[in-house]
Short mmCIF file of N, CA and C in Angstrom, two decimals:
data_model
loop_
_atom_site.label_atom_id
_atom_site.label_comp_id
_atom_site.label_asym_id
_atom_site.label_seq_id
_atom_site.Cartn_x
_atom_site.Cartn_y
_atom_site.Cartn_z
N UNK A 25 -85.93 -46.94 198.57
CA UNK A 25 -86.76 -45.82 198.86
C UNK A 25 -86.11 -46.65 200.81
N UNK A 26 -86.47 -44.57 200.87
CA UNK A 26 -85.83 -44.70 202.90
C UNK A 26 -86.45 -45.11 204.12
N UNK A 27 -86.25 -46.02 204.34
CA UNK A 27 -86.57 -46.29 205.74
C UNK A 27 -86.95 -45.64 205.78
N UNK A 28 -86.03 -44.56 206.89
CA UNK A 28 -86.38 -43.57 207.78
C UNK A 28 -87.08 -42.21 207.47
N UNK A 29 -88.41 -42.07 207.34
CA UNK A 29 -89.05 -41.01 207.32
C UNK A 29 -89.24 -39.87 208.59
N UNK A 30 -88.27 -38.47 207.94
CA UNK A 30 -88.31 -37.27 209.36
C UNK A 30 -88.67 -36.42 208.70
N UNK A 31 -89.58 -36.01 209.72
CA UNK A 31 -90.33 -34.09 210.00
C UNK A 31 -89.38 -33.17 209.99
N UNK A 32 -88.95 -32.12 208.83
CA UNK A 32 -87.89 -30.96 210.04
C UNK A 32 -89.12 -30.17 210.06
N UNK A 33 -89.18 -29.52 211.83
CA UNK A 33 -90.22 -28.67 211.36
C UNK A 33 -89.62 -27.18 212.55
N UNK A 34 -90.25 -25.68 211.33
CA UNK A 34 -89.64 -25.60 211.99
C UNK A 34 -91.27 -24.33 212.35
N UNK A 35 -91.49 -23.36 213.75
CA UNK A 35 -91.78 -22.35 214.37
C UNK A 35 -91.77 -21.48 214.28
N UNK A 36 -92.93 -20.44 214.41
CA UNK A 36 -92.38 -18.81 213.96
C UNK A 36 -91.68 -18.56 213.79
N UNK A 37 -91.44 -17.26 212.94
CA UNK A 37 -90.94 -16.49 212.32
C UNK A 37 -89.68 -17.53 212.51
N UNK A 38 -89.48 -18.33 211.62
CA UNK A 38 -88.52 -19.24 211.08
C UNK A 38 -88.42 -19.70 210.03
N UNK A 39 -89.46 -19.13 209.04
CA UNK A 39 -89.77 -19.34 208.03
C UNK A 39 -88.47 -18.39 206.83
N UNK A 40 -88.20 -17.72 207.76
CA UNK A 40 -86.63 -16.80 206.08
C UNK A 40 -85.27 -17.08 207.04
N UNK A 41 -85.07 -18.40 207.57
CA UNK A 41 -83.67 -18.33 207.61
C UNK A 41 -82.85 -18.47 206.74
N UNK A 42 -81.39 -17.41 206.99
CA UNK A 42 -80.53 -17.15 205.85
C UNK A 42 -81.06 -15.82 205.24
N UNK A 43 -82.10 -15.27 205.71
CA UNK A 43 -82.08 -13.67 205.97
C UNK A 43 -82.98 -13.09 206.72
N UNK A 44 -83.10 -13.65 207.49
CA UNK A 44 -83.54 -13.35 209.11
C UNK A 44 -82.52 -12.92 209.70
N UNK A 45 -82.29 -11.90 210.63
CA UNK A 45 -81.02 -11.29 211.41
C UNK A 45 -79.83 -12.36 211.36
N UNK A 46 -79.60 -11.87 210.70
CA UNK A 46 -78.15 -12.92 210.05
C UNK A 46 -77.04 -13.27 210.89
N UNK A 47 -76.99 -12.13 211.50
CA UNK A 47 -76.04 -11.75 213.28
C UNK A 47 -76.34 -13.08 214.05
N UNK A 48 -77.53 -13.33 214.53
CA UNK A 48 -78.34 -14.13 215.27
C UNK A 48 -78.55 -15.78 214.70
N UNK A 49 -79.11 -15.42 213.15
CA UNK A 49 -79.51 -16.81 212.67
C UNK A 49 -78.77 -17.25 211.42
N UNK A 50 -77.42 -16.48 210.96
CA UNK A 50 -76.77 -17.27 210.19
C UNK A 50 -77.13 -16.89 208.27
N UNK A 51 -76.80 -16.90 207.59
CA UNK A 51 -76.76 -17.08 206.24
C UNK A 51 -77.78 -18.12 205.46
N UNK A 52 -77.10 -18.94 206.29
CA UNK A 52 -77.39 -20.03 205.31
C UNK A 52 -78.71 -20.48 205.08
N UNK A 53 -80.36 -20.80 204.65
CA UNK A 53 -81.56 -21.63 204.74
C UNK A 53 -81.35 -22.37 204.55
N UNK A 54 -82.83 -23.06 204.89
CA UNK A 54 -83.37 -24.60 205.22
C UNK A 54 -83.09 -24.77 204.30
N UNK A 55 -82.46 -24.39 203.00
CA UNK A 55 -81.79 -25.90 201.65
C UNK A 55 -80.77 -25.38 201.61
N UNK A 56 -80.40 -25.65 202.78
CA UNK A 56 -78.47 -26.26 202.28
C UNK A 56 -78.61 -27.44 203.42
N UNK A 57 -79.78 -27.57 204.02
CA UNK A 57 -79.71 -28.96 204.79
C UNK A 57 -80.17 -30.00 204.21
N UNK A 58 -80.82 -30.66 204.03
CA UNK A 58 -79.57 -31.98 203.12
C UNK A 58 -78.76 -32.57 202.89
N UNK A 59 -77.77 -31.15 201.82
CA UNK A 59 -76.45 -31.47 201.83
C UNK A 59 -76.01 -31.39 202.49
N UNK A 60 -76.55 -30.96 203.96
CA UNK A 60 -75.43 -30.87 205.60
C UNK A 60 -75.41 -31.90 205.61
N UNK A 61 -77.11 -32.38 205.37
CA UNK A 61 -77.05 -34.26 206.46
C UNK A 61 -76.29 -35.20 205.10
N UNK A 62 -76.31 -35.19 204.03
CA UNK A 62 -76.09 -35.66 203.03
C UNK A 62 -74.48 -35.82 203.79
N UNK A 63 -73.45 -34.56 203.62
CA UNK A 63 -72.02 -34.76 204.13
C UNK A 63 -72.03 -35.52 205.99
N UNK A 64 -72.68 -35.01 206.40
CA UNK A 64 -73.20 -35.54 207.31
C UNK A 64 -72.60 -37.52 208.09
N UNK A 65 -73.71 -37.65 207.69
CA UNK A 65 -74.25 -39.15 207.13
C UNK A 65 -73.65 -39.84 206.27
N UNK A 66 -72.46 -39.65 204.75
CA UNK A 66 -72.56 -40.17 204.16
C UNK A 66 -73.95 -41.10 203.21
N UNK A 67 -73.48 -41.83 202.16
CA UNK A 67 -74.46 -42.97 202.35
C UNK A 67 -75.45 -43.64 202.75
N UNK A 68 -75.58 -43.39 203.97
CA UNK A 68 -76.66 -43.42 204.93
C UNK A 68 -77.69 -42.68 204.69
N UNK A 69 -77.47 -41.32 204.23
CA UNK A 69 -77.67 -40.49 204.24
C UNK A 69 -79.35 -40.60 203.17
N UNK A 70 -78.89 -42.20 202.14
CA UNK A 70 -79.94 -42.27 201.12
C UNK A 70 -81.36 -42.96 202.16
N UNK A 71 -81.08 -43.53 203.55
CA UNK A 71 -82.29 -44.09 204.37
C UNK A 71 -83.05 -43.46 204.66
N UNK A 72 -82.66 -42.25 204.57
CA UNK A 72 -83.85 -40.56 204.92
C UNK A 72 -83.79 -40.14 204.20
N UNK A 73 -85.51 -39.69 204.34
CA UNK A 73 -86.37 -39.13 204.09
C UNK A 73 -87.04 -37.93 204.55
N UNK A 74 -86.11 -36.33 204.25
CA UNK A 74 -85.86 -35.07 204.79
C UNK A 74 -87.89 -35.02 203.94
N UNK A 75 -89.50 -34.24 205.31
CA UNK A 75 -90.16 -33.60 204.84
C UNK A 75 -89.64 -32.57 206.17
N UNK A 76 -90.09 -31.32 205.12
CA UNK A 76 -89.29 -29.95 205.57
C UNK A 76 -91.00 -29.37 205.54
N UNK A 77 -91.55 -28.62 207.25
CA UNK A 77 -92.54 -27.49 207.05
C UNK A 77 -92.16 -26.85 208.14
N UNK A 78 -92.88 -25.11 208.04
CA UNK A 78 -92.98 -23.76 208.81
C UNK A 78 -94.46 -23.69 208.91
N UNK A 79 -94.63 -23.58 210.69
CA UNK A 79 -95.59 -23.14 210.40
C UNK A 79 -95.27 -21.52 211.69
N UNK A 80 -96.05 -20.59 211.77
CA UNK A 80 -96.38 -19.58 212.91
C UNK A 80 -96.88 -19.61 213.77
N UNK A 81 -98.02 -20.77 213.22
CA UNK A 81 -98.92 -21.09 214.33
C UNK A 81 -98.50 -21.25 215.69
N UNK A 82 -99.72 -21.88 217.55
CA UNK A 82 -98.87 -23.05 217.75
C UNK A 82 -100.04 -23.44 217.70
N UNK A 83 -100.66 -23.64 217.35
CA UNK A 83 -101.75 -24.34 216.72
C UNK A 83 -101.15 -25.77 215.74
N UNK A 84 -101.44 -24.61 214.96
CA UNK A 84 -100.70 -24.87 213.23
C UNK A 84 -99.67 -25.73 213.41
N UNK A 85 -98.11 -25.60 214.59
CA UNK A 85 -97.60 -26.74 215.63
C UNK A 85 -97.54 -27.92 215.63
N UNK A 86 -99.07 -27.76 216.52
CA UNK A 86 -99.64 -28.71 217.22
C UNK A 86 -100.76 -29.79 215.87
N UNK A 87 -100.83 -29.31 215.51
CA UNK A 87 -102.04 -30.54 213.98
C UNK A 87 -100.94 -30.47 213.25
N UNK A 88 -99.53 -30.54 212.89
CA UNK A 88 -98.78 -30.61 212.70
C UNK A 88 -97.76 -32.26 212.67
N UNK A 89 -97.67 -31.81 214.52
CA UNK A 89 -96.89 -33.04 214.78
C UNK A 89 -98.14 -33.89 214.54
N UNK A 90 -98.74 -33.50 215.23
CA UNK A 90 -100.31 -35.09 215.24
C UNK A 90 -100.70 -34.94 214.26
N UNK A 91 -100.23 -34.69 212.86
CA UNK A 91 -100.33 -35.55 211.33
C UNK A 91 -99.37 -36.34 210.48
N UNK A 92 -98.49 -36.04 211.30
CA UNK A 92 -97.03 -36.64 211.64
C UNK A 92 -97.25 -38.42 212.33
N UNK A 93 -97.95 -37.89 213.31
CA UNK A 93 -97.92 -39.23 213.33
C UNK A 93 -98.91 -40.18 213.81
N UNK A 94 -100.08 -39.36 212.46
CA UNK A 94 -101.04 -40.28 212.27
C UNK A 94 -100.09 -40.74 210.47
N UNK A 95 -99.86 -39.70 209.80
CA UNK A 95 -98.58 -40.53 208.89
C UNK A 95 -97.73 -41.57 208.64
N UNK A 96 -97.37 -41.67 210.35
CA UNK A 96 -96.39 -42.61 210.39
C UNK A 96 -94.92 -42.50 210.09
N UNK A 97 -94.86 -41.12 210.89
CA UNK A 97 -93.47 -40.30 210.46
C UNK A 97 -92.66 -40.88 211.97
N UNK A 98 -91.35 -41.35 211.38
CA UNK A 98 -90.29 -41.89 212.16
C UNK A 98 -90.11 -41.06 213.14
N UNK A 99 -89.73 -39.72 213.16
CA UNK A 99 -88.97 -39.06 213.75
C UNK A 99 -89.28 -37.64 213.07
N UNK A 100 -89.51 -36.72 214.14
CA UNK A 100 -89.62 -35.44 213.98
C UNK A 100 -88.03 -34.77 214.60
N UNK A 101 -87.47 -33.70 213.93
CA UNK A 101 -86.27 -32.39 214.67
C UNK A 101 -87.53 -31.30 214.55
N UNK A 102 -87.15 -30.29 215.56
CA UNK A 102 -88.29 -29.44 216.33
C UNK A 102 -87.38 -27.92 216.38
N UNK A 103 -87.31 -27.48 215.41
CA UNK A 103 -86.97 -26.24 215.91
C UNK A 103 -88.16 -25.95 216.46
N UNK A 104 -89.12 -24.51 217.28
CA UNK A 104 -89.98 -24.54 217.75
C UNK A 104 -89.99 -22.92 217.74
N UNK A 105 -89.48 -22.50 217.96
CA UNK A 105 -88.55 -20.33 217.95
C UNK A 105 -88.76 -20.44 219.57
N UNK A 106 -89.77 -19.71 219.29
CA UNK A 106 -89.72 -18.84 220.65
C UNK A 106 -91.40 -19.52 221.40
N UNK A 107 -91.75 -20.35 220.81
CA UNK A 107 -92.58 -21.54 221.87
C UNK A 107 -91.42 -22.03 222.73
N UNK A 108 -90.89 -22.77 222.07
CA UNK A 108 -89.47 -23.74 223.12
C UNK A 108 -90.62 -22.81 224.99
N UNK A 109 -89.96 -22.17 224.55
CA UNK A 109 -90.01 -21.51 226.32
C UNK A 109 -91.60 -20.94 227.11
N UNK A 110 -92.57 -21.32 226.23
CA UNK A 110 -93.26 -21.43 226.68
C UNK A 110 -94.97 -21.71 227.02
N UNK A 111 -94.29 -22.71 225.86
CA UNK A 111 -95.86 -23.79 224.21
C UNK A 111 -95.42 -24.49 225.72
N UNK A 112 -97.13 -24.83 226.81
CA UNK A 112 -96.61 -25.21 227.24
C UNK A 112 -97.64 -27.06 225.90
N UNK A 113 -98.71 -26.21 225.68
CA UNK A 113 -99.37 -27.56 224.95
C UNK A 113 -98.38 -28.17 223.75
N UNK A 114 -97.30 -27.63 223.44
CA UNK A 114 -96.33 -28.28 222.14
C UNK A 114 -95.72 -29.06 222.88
N UNK A 115 -95.26 -28.40 224.48
CA UNK A 115 -94.46 -29.75 225.11
C UNK A 115 -95.97 -31.65 225.15
N UNK A 116 -96.74 -30.84 225.74
CA UNK A 116 -97.82 -31.97 225.96
C UNK A 116 -97.97 -33.21 224.52
N UNK A 117 -98.41 -32.37 223.31
CA UNK A 117 -98.79 -33.16 222.15
C UNK A 117 -97.52 -34.21 222.03
N UNK A 118 -95.66 -33.27 222.38
CA UNK A 118 -95.00 -34.07 222.37
C UNK A 118 -94.32 -35.18 222.88
N UNK A 119 -95.09 -34.95 223.67
CA UNK A 119 -95.07 -36.45 225.72
C UNK A 119 -96.25 -37.04 225.17
N UNK A 120 -97.13 -37.33 224.33
CA UNK A 120 -97.92 -37.71 223.54
C UNK A 120 -98.33 -39.07 222.30
N UNK A 121 -97.98 -37.71 221.21
CA UNK A 121 -98.25 -38.00 220.10
C UNK A 121 -97.11 -39.88 219.86
N UNK A 122 -96.14 -40.21 220.60
CA UNK A 122 -95.30 -40.29 220.62
C UNK A 122 -94.08 -40.86 219.53
N UNK A 123 -93.97 -39.34 218.73
CA UNK A 123 -92.81 -39.93 217.42
C UNK A 123 -91.44 -40.07 218.67
N UNK A 124 -90.98 -39.91 217.96
CA UNK A 124 -89.26 -39.65 219.38
C UNK A 124 -88.51 -37.92 217.26
N UNK A 125 -87.93 -37.08 219.37
CA UNK A 125 -88.67 -36.33 218.68
C UNK A 125 -86.92 -34.92 219.11
N UNK A 126 -86.20 -34.94 218.10
CA UNK A 126 -84.86 -33.48 218.88
C UNK A 126 -85.16 -32.34 218.12
N UNK A 127 -85.27 -31.37 219.49
CA UNK A 127 -85.24 -30.39 219.46
C UNK A 127 -83.66 -29.82 219.29
N UNK A 128 -84.38 -28.97 218.38
CA UNK A 128 -83.09 -28.04 217.51
C UNK A 128 -83.02 -26.26 217.84
N UNK A 129 -81.90 -25.71 218.20
CA UNK A 129 -81.84 -24.11 218.18
C UNK A 129 -80.98 -24.08 216.88
N UNK A 130 -80.64 -22.72 215.77
CA UNK A 130 -80.21 -22.20 215.28
C UNK A 130 -79.28 -20.99 216.71
N UNK A 131 -79.27 -20.38 217.07
CA UNK A 131 -78.70 -19.89 217.90
C UNK A 131 -77.84 -20.71 219.84
N UNK A 132 -76.95 -20.57 220.29
CA UNK A 132 -76.64 -21.23 221.63
C UNK A 132 -77.98 -20.83 222.44
N UNK A 133 -79.23 -20.59 222.56
CA UNK A 133 -80.29 -20.56 223.78
C UNK A 133 -79.68 -20.03 224.92
N UNK A 134 -79.12 -20.57 225.52
CA UNK A 134 -78.69 -21.16 227.03
C UNK A 134 -77.15 -19.19 226.78
N UNK A 135 -76.05 -18.71 226.04
CA UNK A 135 -75.30 -17.70 225.46
C UNK A 135 -76.58 -16.36 225.72
N UNK A 136 -77.91 -16.22 224.72
CA UNK A 136 -78.20 -15.53 224.51
C UNK A 136 -78.37 -14.56 226.03
N UNK A 137 -78.80 -12.86 225.53
CA UNK A 137 -79.11 -12.16 227.15
C UNK A 137 -80.40 -12.27 227.81
N UNK A 138 -82.21 -13.39 226.79
CA UNK A 138 -82.91 -12.34 227.25
C UNK A 138 -83.18 -14.29 228.09
N UNK A 139 -83.26 -14.29 229.71
CA UNK A 139 -83.36 -15.08 230.09
C UNK A 139 -84.86 -16.38 230.69
N UNK A 140 -85.96 -16.40 229.83
CA UNK A 140 -86.51 -16.77 229.33
C UNK A 140 -86.41 -17.97 228.21
N UNK A 141 -85.71 -17.60 227.17
CA UNK A 141 -84.63 -18.37 226.56
C UNK A 141 -83.40 -19.68 226.95
N UNK A 142 -83.33 -19.17 227.81
CA UNK A 142 -82.37 -20.50 229.43
C UNK A 142 -83.46 -21.65 229.06
N UNK A 143 -85.01 -21.40 229.58
CA UNK A 143 -85.93 -23.17 229.31
C UNK A 143 -86.26 -23.88 228.44
N UNK A 144 -86.93 -25.04 228.45
CA UNK A 144 -87.81 -25.20 227.32
C UNK A 144 -88.56 -25.65 227.84
N UNK A 145 -89.58 -25.93 227.59
CA UNK A 145 -90.71 -26.72 228.50
C UNK A 145 -90.57 -27.80 227.87
N UNK A 146 -90.11 -28.33 226.30
CA UNK A 146 -90.16 -29.77 225.46
C UNK A 146 -88.81 -30.36 226.43
N UNK A 147 -87.88 -30.21 226.22
CA UNK A 147 -86.63 -30.84 227.11
C UNK A 147 -86.96 -32.22 227.68
N UNK A 148 -87.97 -31.94 228.20
CA UNK A 148 -88.81 -33.03 229.26
C UNK A 148 -88.84 -34.16 227.97
N UNK A 149 -89.92 -33.62 226.53
CA UNK A 149 -90.30 -34.87 225.32
C UNK A 149 -89.20 -34.90 224.98
N UNK A 150 -88.30 -34.54 224.39
CA UNK A 150 -87.61 -34.97 223.73
C UNK A 150 -86.72 -36.21 223.82
N UNK A 151 -85.65 -36.64 222.98
CA UNK A 151 -84.28 -37.47 222.77
C UNK A 151 -83.46 -36.52 223.08
N UNK A 152 -83.18 -35.21 222.58
CA UNK A 152 -82.01 -34.96 222.92
C UNK A 152 -82.19 -33.32 222.53
N UNK A 153 -81.44 -32.59 222.26
CA UNK A 153 -81.04 -30.98 222.07
C UNK A 153 -80.10 -30.33 221.39
N UNK A 154 -79.48 -30.43 220.23
CA UNK A 154 -78.77 -29.57 220.11
C UNK A 154 -79.30 -28.30 219.70
N UNK A 155 -77.87 -27.67 220.11
CA UNK A 155 -77.91 -25.96 219.81
C UNK A 155 -76.82 -24.67 219.68
N UNK A 156 -76.73 -24.03 219.08
CA UNK A 156 -75.55 -23.68 218.93
C UNK A 156 -75.26 -23.36 217.28
N UNK A 157 -75.17 -24.19 216.56
CA UNK A 157 -74.34 -24.68 215.55
C UNK A 157 -74.90 -24.40 214.00
N UNK A 158 -75.77 -22.59 214.26
CA UNK A 158 -75.94 -22.34 213.44
C UNK A 158 -77.01 -23.64 212.10
N UNK A 159 -77.47 -23.67 210.80
CA UNK A 159 -77.89 -24.71 210.59
C UNK A 159 -77.59 -25.60 210.38
N UNK A 160 -76.44 -26.09 210.85
CA UNK A 160 -75.93 -26.61 210.99
C UNK A 160 -76.75 -28.09 212.81
N UNK A 161 -76.95 -27.43 212.62
CA UNK A 161 -77.52 -27.24 213.43
C UNK A 161 -79.03 -29.10 214.19
N UNK A 162 -79.58 -27.97 212.58
CA UNK A 162 -80.54 -29.20 211.77
C UNK A 162 -80.40 -30.84 210.90
N UNK A 163 -79.02 -30.30 210.89
CA UNK A 163 -78.15 -32.11 209.91
C UNK A 163 -77.63 -33.05 211.44
N UNK A 164 -77.13 -32.77 212.58
CA UNK A 164 -76.90 -32.24 213.96
C UNK A 164 -78.18 -33.15 213.98
N UNK A 165 -79.10 -32.77 214.11
CA UNK A 165 -80.70 -33.28 215.09
C UNK A 165 -81.19 -34.28 213.92
N UNK A 166 -81.19 -34.12 212.86
CA UNK A 166 -81.17 -35.83 211.97
C UNK A 166 -80.25 -36.74 211.98
N UNK A 167 -78.97 -36.78 211.82
CA UNK A 167 -78.06 -37.47 212.59
C UNK A 167 -78.51 -38.39 214.01
N UNK A 168 -78.83 -37.99 214.50
CA UNK A 168 -78.27 -38.16 215.81
C UNK A 168 -80.46 -38.59 216.54
N UNK A 169 -81.24 -38.20 215.04
CA UNK A 169 -82.41 -39.06 215.43
C UNK A 169 -82.05 -40.25 214.97
N UNK A 170 -81.57 -40.11 213.67
CA UNK A 170 -81.24 -41.50 212.38
C UNK A 170 -80.64 -42.81 213.97
N UNK A 171 -79.18 -41.97 214.60
CA UNK A 171 -78.56 -42.73 215.19
C UNK A 171 -79.54 -43.33 216.48
N UNK A 172 -80.91 -42.96 216.71
CA UNK A 172 -81.47 -42.93 217.94
C UNK A 172 -82.24 -43.67 217.45
N UNK A 173 -83.04 -43.46 216.30
CA UNK A 173 -84.00 -44.51 215.50
C UNK A 173 -84.03 -46.38 215.63
N UNK A 174 -82.37 -45.74 215.00
CA UNK A 174 -81.47 -47.26 214.14
C UNK A 174 -81.25 -48.67 215.91
N UNK A 175 -81.17 -47.74 216.96
CA UNK A 175 -79.63 -48.12 217.91
C UNK A 175 -82.06 -48.53 218.68
N UNK A 176 -82.46 -48.12 218.15
CA UNK A 176 -84.10 -48.37 219.47
C UNK A 176 -84.50 -49.73 218.63
N UNK A 177 -84.74 -49.77 216.98
CA UNK A 177 -85.30 -50.50 215.66
C UNK A 177 -84.06 -51.86 215.97
N UNK A 178 -83.15 -52.11 216.73
CA UNK A 178 -82.22 -53.69 216.65
C UNK A 178 -81.99 -53.50 218.24
N UNK A 179 -82.97 -53.07 218.91
CA UNK A 179 -82.55 -53.69 220.06
C UNK A 179 -83.62 -54.62 220.20
#
């Protein structure tokens, strides 16, 4: 039985990673993430149960985060897509639910030409931010979250 249940949650337009704009988001899809997590964590990957979800609507993402809290999820790896840069409502949700989260982005949002992508409303409410490593950003996010959970559960 897994020690940590982690929700990997994607926001709008991220349901087709690996197919959508591969020049920005790469050619690997979310189906690659469990193997990447296993490669990164090694035997420690057995301690982690991953649940994947994707929602296009802002309210749907908030509902899913609130459900994660109700379900006792230990942590969230969240790529909120464009809502990262526009949604105070998602930031407010992350601030109150009390579930540790890592914000991830496939692309390096700070290297993107649109200035609006250089700000995250959620960054103040998460354990950390990982960006620019393609689909590996998710595996890195899971690994960082597992380390955080381990440290906070033993201190």
